[in-house]
Every structure is written in structure tokens, then in C-alpha cells.
PDB file of C-alpha atoms in Angstrom:
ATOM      1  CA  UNK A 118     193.955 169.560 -56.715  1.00  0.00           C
ATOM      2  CA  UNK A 119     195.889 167.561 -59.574  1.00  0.00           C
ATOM      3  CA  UNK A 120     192.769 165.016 -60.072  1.00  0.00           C
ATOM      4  CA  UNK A 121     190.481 165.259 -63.674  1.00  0.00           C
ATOM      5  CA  UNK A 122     187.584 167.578 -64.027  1.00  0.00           C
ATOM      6  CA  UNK A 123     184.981 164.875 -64.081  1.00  0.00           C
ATOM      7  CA  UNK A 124     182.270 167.080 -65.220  1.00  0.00           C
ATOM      8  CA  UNK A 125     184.400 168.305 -68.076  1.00  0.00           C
ATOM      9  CA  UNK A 126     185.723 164.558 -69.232  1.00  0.00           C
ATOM     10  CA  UNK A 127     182.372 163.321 -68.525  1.00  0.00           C
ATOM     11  CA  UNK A 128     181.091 161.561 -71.703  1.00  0.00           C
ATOM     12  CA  UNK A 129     178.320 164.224 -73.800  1.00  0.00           C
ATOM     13  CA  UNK A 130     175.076 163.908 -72.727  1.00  0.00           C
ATOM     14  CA  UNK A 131     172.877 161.845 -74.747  1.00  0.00           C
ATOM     15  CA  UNK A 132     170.842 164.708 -77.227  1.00  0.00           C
ATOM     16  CA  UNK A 133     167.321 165.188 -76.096  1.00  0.00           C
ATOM     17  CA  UNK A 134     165.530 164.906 -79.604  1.00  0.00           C
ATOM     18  CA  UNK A 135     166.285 161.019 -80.285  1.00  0.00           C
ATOM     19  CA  UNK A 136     165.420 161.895 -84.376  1.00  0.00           C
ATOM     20  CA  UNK A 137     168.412 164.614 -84.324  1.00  0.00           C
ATOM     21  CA  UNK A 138     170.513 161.923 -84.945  1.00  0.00           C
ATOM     22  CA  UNK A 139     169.079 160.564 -87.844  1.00  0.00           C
ATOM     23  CA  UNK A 140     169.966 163.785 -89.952  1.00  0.00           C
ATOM     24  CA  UNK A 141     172.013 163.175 -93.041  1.00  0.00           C
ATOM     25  CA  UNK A 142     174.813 164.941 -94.284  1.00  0.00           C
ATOM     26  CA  UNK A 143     172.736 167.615 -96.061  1.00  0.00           C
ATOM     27  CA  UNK A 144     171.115 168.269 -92.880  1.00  0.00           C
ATOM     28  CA  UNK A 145     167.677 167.381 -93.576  1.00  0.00           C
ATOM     29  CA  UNK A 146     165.756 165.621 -90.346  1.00  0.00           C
ATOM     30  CA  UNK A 147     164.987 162.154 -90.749  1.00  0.00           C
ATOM     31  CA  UNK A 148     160.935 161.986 -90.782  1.00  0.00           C
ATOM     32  CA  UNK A 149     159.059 158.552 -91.107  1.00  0.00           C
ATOM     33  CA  UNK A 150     156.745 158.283 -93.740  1.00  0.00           C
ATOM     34  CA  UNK A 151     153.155 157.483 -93.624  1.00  0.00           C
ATOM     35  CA  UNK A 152     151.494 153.990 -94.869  1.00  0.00           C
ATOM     36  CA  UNK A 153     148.070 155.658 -95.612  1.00  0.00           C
ATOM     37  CA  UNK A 154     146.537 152.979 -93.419  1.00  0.00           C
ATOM     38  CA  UNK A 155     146.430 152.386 -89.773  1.00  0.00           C
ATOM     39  CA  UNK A 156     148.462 149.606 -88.154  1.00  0.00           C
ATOM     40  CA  UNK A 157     146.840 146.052 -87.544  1.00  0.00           C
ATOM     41  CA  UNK A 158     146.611 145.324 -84.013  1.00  0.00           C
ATOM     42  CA  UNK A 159     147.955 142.055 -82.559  1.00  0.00           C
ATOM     43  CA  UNK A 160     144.934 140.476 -82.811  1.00  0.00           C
ATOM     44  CA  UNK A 161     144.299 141.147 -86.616  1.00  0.00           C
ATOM     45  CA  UNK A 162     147.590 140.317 -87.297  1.00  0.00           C
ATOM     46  CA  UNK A 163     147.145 137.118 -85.542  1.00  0.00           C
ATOM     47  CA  UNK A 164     143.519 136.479 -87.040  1.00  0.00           C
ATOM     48  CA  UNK A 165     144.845 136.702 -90.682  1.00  0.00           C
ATOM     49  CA  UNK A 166     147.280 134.363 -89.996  1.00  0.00           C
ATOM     50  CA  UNK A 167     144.830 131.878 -88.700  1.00  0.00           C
ATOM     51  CA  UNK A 168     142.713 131.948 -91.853  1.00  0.00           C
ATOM     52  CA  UNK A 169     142.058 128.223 -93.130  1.00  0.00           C
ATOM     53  CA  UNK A 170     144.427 128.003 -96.541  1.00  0.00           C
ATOM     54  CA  UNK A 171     141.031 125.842 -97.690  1.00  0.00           C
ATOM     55  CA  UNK A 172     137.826 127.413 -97.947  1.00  0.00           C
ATOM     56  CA  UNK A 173     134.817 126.305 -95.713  1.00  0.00           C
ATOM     57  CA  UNK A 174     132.327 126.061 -98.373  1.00  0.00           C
ATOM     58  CA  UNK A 175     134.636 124.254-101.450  1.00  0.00           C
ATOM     59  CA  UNK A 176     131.621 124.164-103.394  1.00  0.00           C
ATOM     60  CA  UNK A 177     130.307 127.510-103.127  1.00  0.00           C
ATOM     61  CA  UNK A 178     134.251 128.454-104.030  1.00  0.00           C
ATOM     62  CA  UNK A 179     134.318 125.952-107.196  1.00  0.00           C
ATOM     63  CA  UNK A 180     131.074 127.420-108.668  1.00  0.00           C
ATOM     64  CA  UNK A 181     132.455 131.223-107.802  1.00  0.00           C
ATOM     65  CA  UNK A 182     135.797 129.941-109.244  1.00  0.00           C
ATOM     66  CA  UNK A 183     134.106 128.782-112.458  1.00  0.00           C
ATOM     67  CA  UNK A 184     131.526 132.065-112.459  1.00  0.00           C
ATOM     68  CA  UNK A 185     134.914 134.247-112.821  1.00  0.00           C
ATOM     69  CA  UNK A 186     136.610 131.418-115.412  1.00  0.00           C
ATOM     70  CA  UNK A 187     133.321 132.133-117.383  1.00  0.00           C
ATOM     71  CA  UNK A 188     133.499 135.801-117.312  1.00  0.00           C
ATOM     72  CA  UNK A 189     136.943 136.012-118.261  1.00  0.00           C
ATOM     73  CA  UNK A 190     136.182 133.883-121.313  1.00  0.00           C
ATOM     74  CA  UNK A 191     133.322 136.038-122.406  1.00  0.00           C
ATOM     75  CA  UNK A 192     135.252 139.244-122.132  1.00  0.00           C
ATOM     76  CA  UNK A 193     138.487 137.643-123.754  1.00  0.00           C
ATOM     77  CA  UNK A 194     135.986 136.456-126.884  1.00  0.00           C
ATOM     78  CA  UNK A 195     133.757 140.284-126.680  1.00  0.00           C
ATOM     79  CA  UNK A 196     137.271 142.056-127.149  1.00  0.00           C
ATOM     80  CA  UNK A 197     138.782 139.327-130.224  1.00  0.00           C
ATOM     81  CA  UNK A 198     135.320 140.093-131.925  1.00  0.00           C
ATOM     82  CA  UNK A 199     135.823 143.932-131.786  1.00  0.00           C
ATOM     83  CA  UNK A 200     139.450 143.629-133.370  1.00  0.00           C
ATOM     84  CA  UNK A 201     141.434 144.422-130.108  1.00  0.00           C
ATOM     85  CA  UNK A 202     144.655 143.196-130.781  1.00  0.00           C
ATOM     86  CA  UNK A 203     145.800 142.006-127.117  1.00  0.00           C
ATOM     87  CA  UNK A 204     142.976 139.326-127.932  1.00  0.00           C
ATOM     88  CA  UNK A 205     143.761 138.027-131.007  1.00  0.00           C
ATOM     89  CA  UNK A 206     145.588 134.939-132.451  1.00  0.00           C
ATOM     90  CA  UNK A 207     148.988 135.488-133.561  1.00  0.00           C
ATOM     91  CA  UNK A 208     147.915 135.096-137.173  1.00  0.00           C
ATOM     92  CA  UNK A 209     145.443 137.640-137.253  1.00  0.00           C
ATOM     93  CA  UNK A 210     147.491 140.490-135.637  1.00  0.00           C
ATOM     94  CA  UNK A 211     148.882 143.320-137.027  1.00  0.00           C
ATOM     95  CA  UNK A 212     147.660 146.246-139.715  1.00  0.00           C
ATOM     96  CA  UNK A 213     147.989 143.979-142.929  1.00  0.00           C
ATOM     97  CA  UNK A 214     145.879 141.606-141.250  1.00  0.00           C
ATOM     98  CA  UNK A 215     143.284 143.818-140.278  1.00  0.00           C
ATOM     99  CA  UNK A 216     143.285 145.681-144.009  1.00  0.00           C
ATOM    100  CA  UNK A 217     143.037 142.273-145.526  1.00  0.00           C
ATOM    101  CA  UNK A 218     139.800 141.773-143.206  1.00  0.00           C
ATOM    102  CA  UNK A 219     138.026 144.756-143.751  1.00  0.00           C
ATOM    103  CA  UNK A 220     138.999 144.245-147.493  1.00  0.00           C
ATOM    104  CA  UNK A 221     137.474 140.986-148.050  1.00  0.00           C
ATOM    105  CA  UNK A 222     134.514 142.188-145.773  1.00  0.00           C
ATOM    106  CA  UNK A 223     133.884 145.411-148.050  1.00  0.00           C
ATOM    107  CA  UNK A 224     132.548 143.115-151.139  1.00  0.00           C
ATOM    108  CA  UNK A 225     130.695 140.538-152.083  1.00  0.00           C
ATOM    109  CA  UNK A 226     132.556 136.950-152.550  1.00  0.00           C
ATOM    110  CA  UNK A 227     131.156 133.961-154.142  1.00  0.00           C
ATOM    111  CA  UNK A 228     132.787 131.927-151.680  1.00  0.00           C
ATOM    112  CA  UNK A 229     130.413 132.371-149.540  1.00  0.00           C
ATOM    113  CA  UNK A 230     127.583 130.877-151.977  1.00  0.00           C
ATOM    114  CA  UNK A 231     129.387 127.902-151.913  1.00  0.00           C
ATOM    115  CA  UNK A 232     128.693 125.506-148.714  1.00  0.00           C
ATOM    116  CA  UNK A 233     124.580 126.834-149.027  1.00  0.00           C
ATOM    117  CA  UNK A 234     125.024 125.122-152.917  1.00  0.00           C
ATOM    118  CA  UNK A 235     127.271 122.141-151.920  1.00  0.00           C
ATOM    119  CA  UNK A 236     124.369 121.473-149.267  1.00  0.00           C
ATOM    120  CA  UNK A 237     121.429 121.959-151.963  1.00  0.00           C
ATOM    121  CA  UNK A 238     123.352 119.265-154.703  1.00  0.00           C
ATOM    122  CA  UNK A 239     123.354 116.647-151.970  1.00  0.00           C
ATOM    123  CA  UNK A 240     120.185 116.991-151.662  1.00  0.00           C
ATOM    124  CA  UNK A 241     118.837 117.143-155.056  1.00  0.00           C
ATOM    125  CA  UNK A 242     121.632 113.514-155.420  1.00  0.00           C
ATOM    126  CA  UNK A 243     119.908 111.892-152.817  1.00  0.00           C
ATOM    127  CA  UNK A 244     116.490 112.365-154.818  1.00  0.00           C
ATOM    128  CA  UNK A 245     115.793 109.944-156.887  1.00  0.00           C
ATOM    129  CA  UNK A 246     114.853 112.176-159.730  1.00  0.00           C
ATOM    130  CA  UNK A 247     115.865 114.033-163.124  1.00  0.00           C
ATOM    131  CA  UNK A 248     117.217 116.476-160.161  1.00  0.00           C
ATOM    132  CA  UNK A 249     120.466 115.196-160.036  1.00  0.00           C
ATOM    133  CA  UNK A 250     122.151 116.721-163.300  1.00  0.00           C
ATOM    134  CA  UNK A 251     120.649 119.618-162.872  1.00  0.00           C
ATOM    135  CA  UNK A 252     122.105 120.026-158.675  1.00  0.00           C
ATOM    136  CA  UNK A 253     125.381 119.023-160.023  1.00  0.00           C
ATOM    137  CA  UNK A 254     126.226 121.229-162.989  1.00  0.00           C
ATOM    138  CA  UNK A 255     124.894 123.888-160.467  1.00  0.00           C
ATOM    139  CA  UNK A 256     127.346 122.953-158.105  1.00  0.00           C
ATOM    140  CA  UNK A 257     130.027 122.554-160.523  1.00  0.00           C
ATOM    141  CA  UNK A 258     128.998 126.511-162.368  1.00  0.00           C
ATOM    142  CA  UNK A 259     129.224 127.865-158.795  1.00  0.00           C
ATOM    143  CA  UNK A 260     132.413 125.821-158.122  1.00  0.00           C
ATOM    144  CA  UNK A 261     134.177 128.074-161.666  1.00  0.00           C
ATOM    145  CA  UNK A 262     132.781 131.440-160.604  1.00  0.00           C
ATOM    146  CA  UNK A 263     133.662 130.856-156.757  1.00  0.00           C
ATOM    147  CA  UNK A 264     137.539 129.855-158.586  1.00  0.00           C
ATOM    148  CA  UNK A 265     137.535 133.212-160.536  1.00  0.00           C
ATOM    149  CA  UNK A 266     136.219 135.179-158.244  1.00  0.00           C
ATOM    150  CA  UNK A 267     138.807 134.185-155.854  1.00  0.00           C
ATOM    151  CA  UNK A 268     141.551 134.749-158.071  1.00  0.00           C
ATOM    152  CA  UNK A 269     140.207 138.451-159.015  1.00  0.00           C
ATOM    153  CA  UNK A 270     139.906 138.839-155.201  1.00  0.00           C
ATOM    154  CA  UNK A 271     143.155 137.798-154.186  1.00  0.00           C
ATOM    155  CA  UNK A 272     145.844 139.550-157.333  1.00  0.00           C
ATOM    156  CA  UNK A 273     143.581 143.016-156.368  1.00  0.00           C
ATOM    157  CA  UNK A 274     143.985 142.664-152.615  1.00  0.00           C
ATOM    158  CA  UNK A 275     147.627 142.118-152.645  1.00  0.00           C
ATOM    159  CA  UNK A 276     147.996 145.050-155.288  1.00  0.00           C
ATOM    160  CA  UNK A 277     146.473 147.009-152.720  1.00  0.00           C
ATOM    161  CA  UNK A 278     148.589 145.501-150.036  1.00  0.00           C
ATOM    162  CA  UNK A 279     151.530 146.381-151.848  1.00  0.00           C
ATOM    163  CA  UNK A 280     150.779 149.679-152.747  1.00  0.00           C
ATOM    164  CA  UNK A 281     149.526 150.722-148.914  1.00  0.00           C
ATOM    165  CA  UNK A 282     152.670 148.584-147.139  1.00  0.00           C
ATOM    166  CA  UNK A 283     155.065 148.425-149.570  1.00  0.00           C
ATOM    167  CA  UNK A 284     155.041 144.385-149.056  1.00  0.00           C
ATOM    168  CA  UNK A 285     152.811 141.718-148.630  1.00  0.00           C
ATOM    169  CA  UNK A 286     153.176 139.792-145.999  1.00  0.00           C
ATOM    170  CA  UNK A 287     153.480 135.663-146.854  1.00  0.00           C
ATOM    171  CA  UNK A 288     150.051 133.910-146.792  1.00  0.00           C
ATOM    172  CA  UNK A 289     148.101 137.036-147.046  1.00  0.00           C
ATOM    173  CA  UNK A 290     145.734 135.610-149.899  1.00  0.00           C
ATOM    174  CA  UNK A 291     145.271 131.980-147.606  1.00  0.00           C
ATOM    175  CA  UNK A 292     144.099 134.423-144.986  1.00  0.00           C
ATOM    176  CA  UNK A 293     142.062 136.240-147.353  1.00  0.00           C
ATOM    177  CA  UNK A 294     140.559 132.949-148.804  1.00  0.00           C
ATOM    178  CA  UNK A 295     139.384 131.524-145.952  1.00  0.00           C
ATOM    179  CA  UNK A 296     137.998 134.699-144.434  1.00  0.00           C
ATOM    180  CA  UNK A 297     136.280 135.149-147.581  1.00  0.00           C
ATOM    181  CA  UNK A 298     134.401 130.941-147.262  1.00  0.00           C
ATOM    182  CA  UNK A 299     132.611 132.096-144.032  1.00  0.00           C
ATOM    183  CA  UNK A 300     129.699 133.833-144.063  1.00  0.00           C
ATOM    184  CA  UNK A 301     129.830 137.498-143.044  1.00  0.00           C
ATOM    185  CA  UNK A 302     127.867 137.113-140.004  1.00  0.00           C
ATOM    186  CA  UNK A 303     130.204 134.144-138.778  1.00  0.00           C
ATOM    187  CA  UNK A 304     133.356 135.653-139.424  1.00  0.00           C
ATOM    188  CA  UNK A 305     135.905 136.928-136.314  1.00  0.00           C
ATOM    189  CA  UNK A 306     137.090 139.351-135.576  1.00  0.00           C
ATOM    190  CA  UNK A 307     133.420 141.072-136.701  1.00  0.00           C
ATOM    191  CA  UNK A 308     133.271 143.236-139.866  1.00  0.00           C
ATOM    192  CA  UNK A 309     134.260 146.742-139.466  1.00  0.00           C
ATOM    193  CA  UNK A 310     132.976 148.201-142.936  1.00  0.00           C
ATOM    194  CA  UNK A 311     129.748 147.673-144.874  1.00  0.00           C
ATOM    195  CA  UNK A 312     129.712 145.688-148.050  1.00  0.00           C
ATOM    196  CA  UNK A 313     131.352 148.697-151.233  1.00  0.00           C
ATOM    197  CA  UNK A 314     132.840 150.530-148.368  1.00  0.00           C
ATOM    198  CA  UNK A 315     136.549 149.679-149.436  1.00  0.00           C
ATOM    199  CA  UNK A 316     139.645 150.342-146.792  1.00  0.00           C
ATOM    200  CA  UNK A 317     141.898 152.985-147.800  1.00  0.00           C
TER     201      UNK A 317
END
């Protein structure tokens, strides 16, 4: 008569729905998200841990190695000729660089005259002729117009530098210079503009 209730002090019942439990506090049911892809089974789990770290065929993975090496070089070299900067060298990033290219591509520099005419006074020195004097004061009348030019070329790209940037950044007319030696169709990044069409 005086003994416990033992279906009343009996501990609770364990709730039927297992994923009640994992409610939070603002009472929102616990739901396991999908992967998107079915599980692996035991046996592809275990298969893809059994794959050799070394390839069976090495050389059939060396020549696909260097296929991809190649093709990442030609791509890297594609996007440095069409100007993307990601691609470029250090010293010919940024917008001054680029205005500086398309600058020195837009005209006509005597620069470029020069290695053709350096070539054609060896020549004519190596002939045993009246040729001589007349392949070096060539040479030497390009060598004062490729000077002047130059110099021309250089004080009105940095005026134009200046007055589109409001500085010039250092070694802008050694970039320009040496741009300006190669021939057009050698140059990199490629030309942008056609020769008179000046950059704005």
C-alpha cells in the first residue's frame, strides 16, 4: 500500500521519432543534407584505395605529362601576346605600360631600320671594293637619324604620359626604346593600333 508507483517513477519512455531530439532551440527539426552523389560502396571505397600511387604505363604518363606542360606554355604565350595582364612580365604591366606600347606601335621609328643597315655595312666591309665608304657613312647617317628620332620619340611620349597620368613612371623611355629596336611584327605583347592611329 505504502510502496512507489513504479509506472509513474518509471524513467520516460524513449521518444519514438529518434530525429525529435535533434531539434534546436528555435525548434526547427534537424534534417541531413544531401551530397548530390550517391554513396561509394565498400568495394569502391576499397578499390580507390588500392590504386597503384605509380602509373602502369610511365611512359605513356611522361609524354601525356609533357603534352599538358606544352599546352600550358602555348596558352600562357597566346594570352602575353594579346596584352592580358595575368600573363605578362612584371615590367610590362600596368596602363602606362600598355599606352607606351601602343604609342611607339602607332608610328614609324627609325630604330627599326637600324639592325637591316648594320647587317648591309658588314657586308658591303667584307667586299673588297670602293663599297666600303659608301656602307659605312650609310650606317653612320642612319645611326644620327635613328639618335634624333629617338629623342623626338621619347620627350613627346612622356609629354603625353604626363599629361594622360599625371606622372611618368621611371624608365618609361628605356621601355619605349627598346620596344621601338624590334621590328613591329616581332614585338610582344602584339600591336594593338595601326601605324598614325595614336592612343588617346
Amino acid at each position: 500500500m505504502f510502496g512507489r508507483n513504479k509506472k509513474t517513477e518509471a524513467d520516460p519512455e524513449p521518444a519514438e521519432n529518434p530525429a525529435a531530439e535533434a531539434d534546436d532551440a528555435h525548434g526547427r527539426r534537424g534534417v541531413t543534407e544531401s551530397k548530390g552523389r550517391p554513396t561509394p560502396s565498400r568495394r569502391q571505397q576499397e578499390a580507390a584505395r588500392h590504386q597503384p600511387l605509380v602509373p602502369k604505363d610511365r611512359k605513356a604518363a611522361k609524354v601525356n605529362e609533357r603534352q599538358a606542360r606544352r599546352e600550358d606554355r602555348l596558352y600562357a604565350q597566346r594570352r602575353m601576346a594579346s596584352g592580358d595582364e595575368r600573363y605578362l612580365p612584371q615590367r610590362d604591366r600596368g596602363a602606362q605600360r600598355a599606352f607606351i606600347r601602343d604609342w611607339v606601335d602607332a608610328r614609324f621609328c627609325m630604330a627599326e631600320m637600324l639592325m637591316p643597315i648594320a647587317i648591309l655595312a658588314l657586308v658591303f666591309m667584307l667586299i673588297p671594293t670602293g663599297l666600303q665608304e659608301i656602307g659605312m657613312a650609310a650606317f653612320y647617317a642612319l645611326l644620327v637619324m635613328v639618335v634624333l628620332d629617338s629623342l623626338l620619340m621619347v620627350t613627346g611620349l612622356k609629354r603625353a604620359v604626363r599629361n594622360k597620368f599625371g606622372t611618368v613612371q621611371s624608365g618609361s623611355g628605356f621601355y619605349a626604346l627598346t620596344r621601338s629596336i624590334n621590328w613591329r611584327s616581332t614585338r610582344m605583347p602584339r600591336p594593338r593600333v595601326r601605324r598614325g592611329q595614336r592612343p588617346s
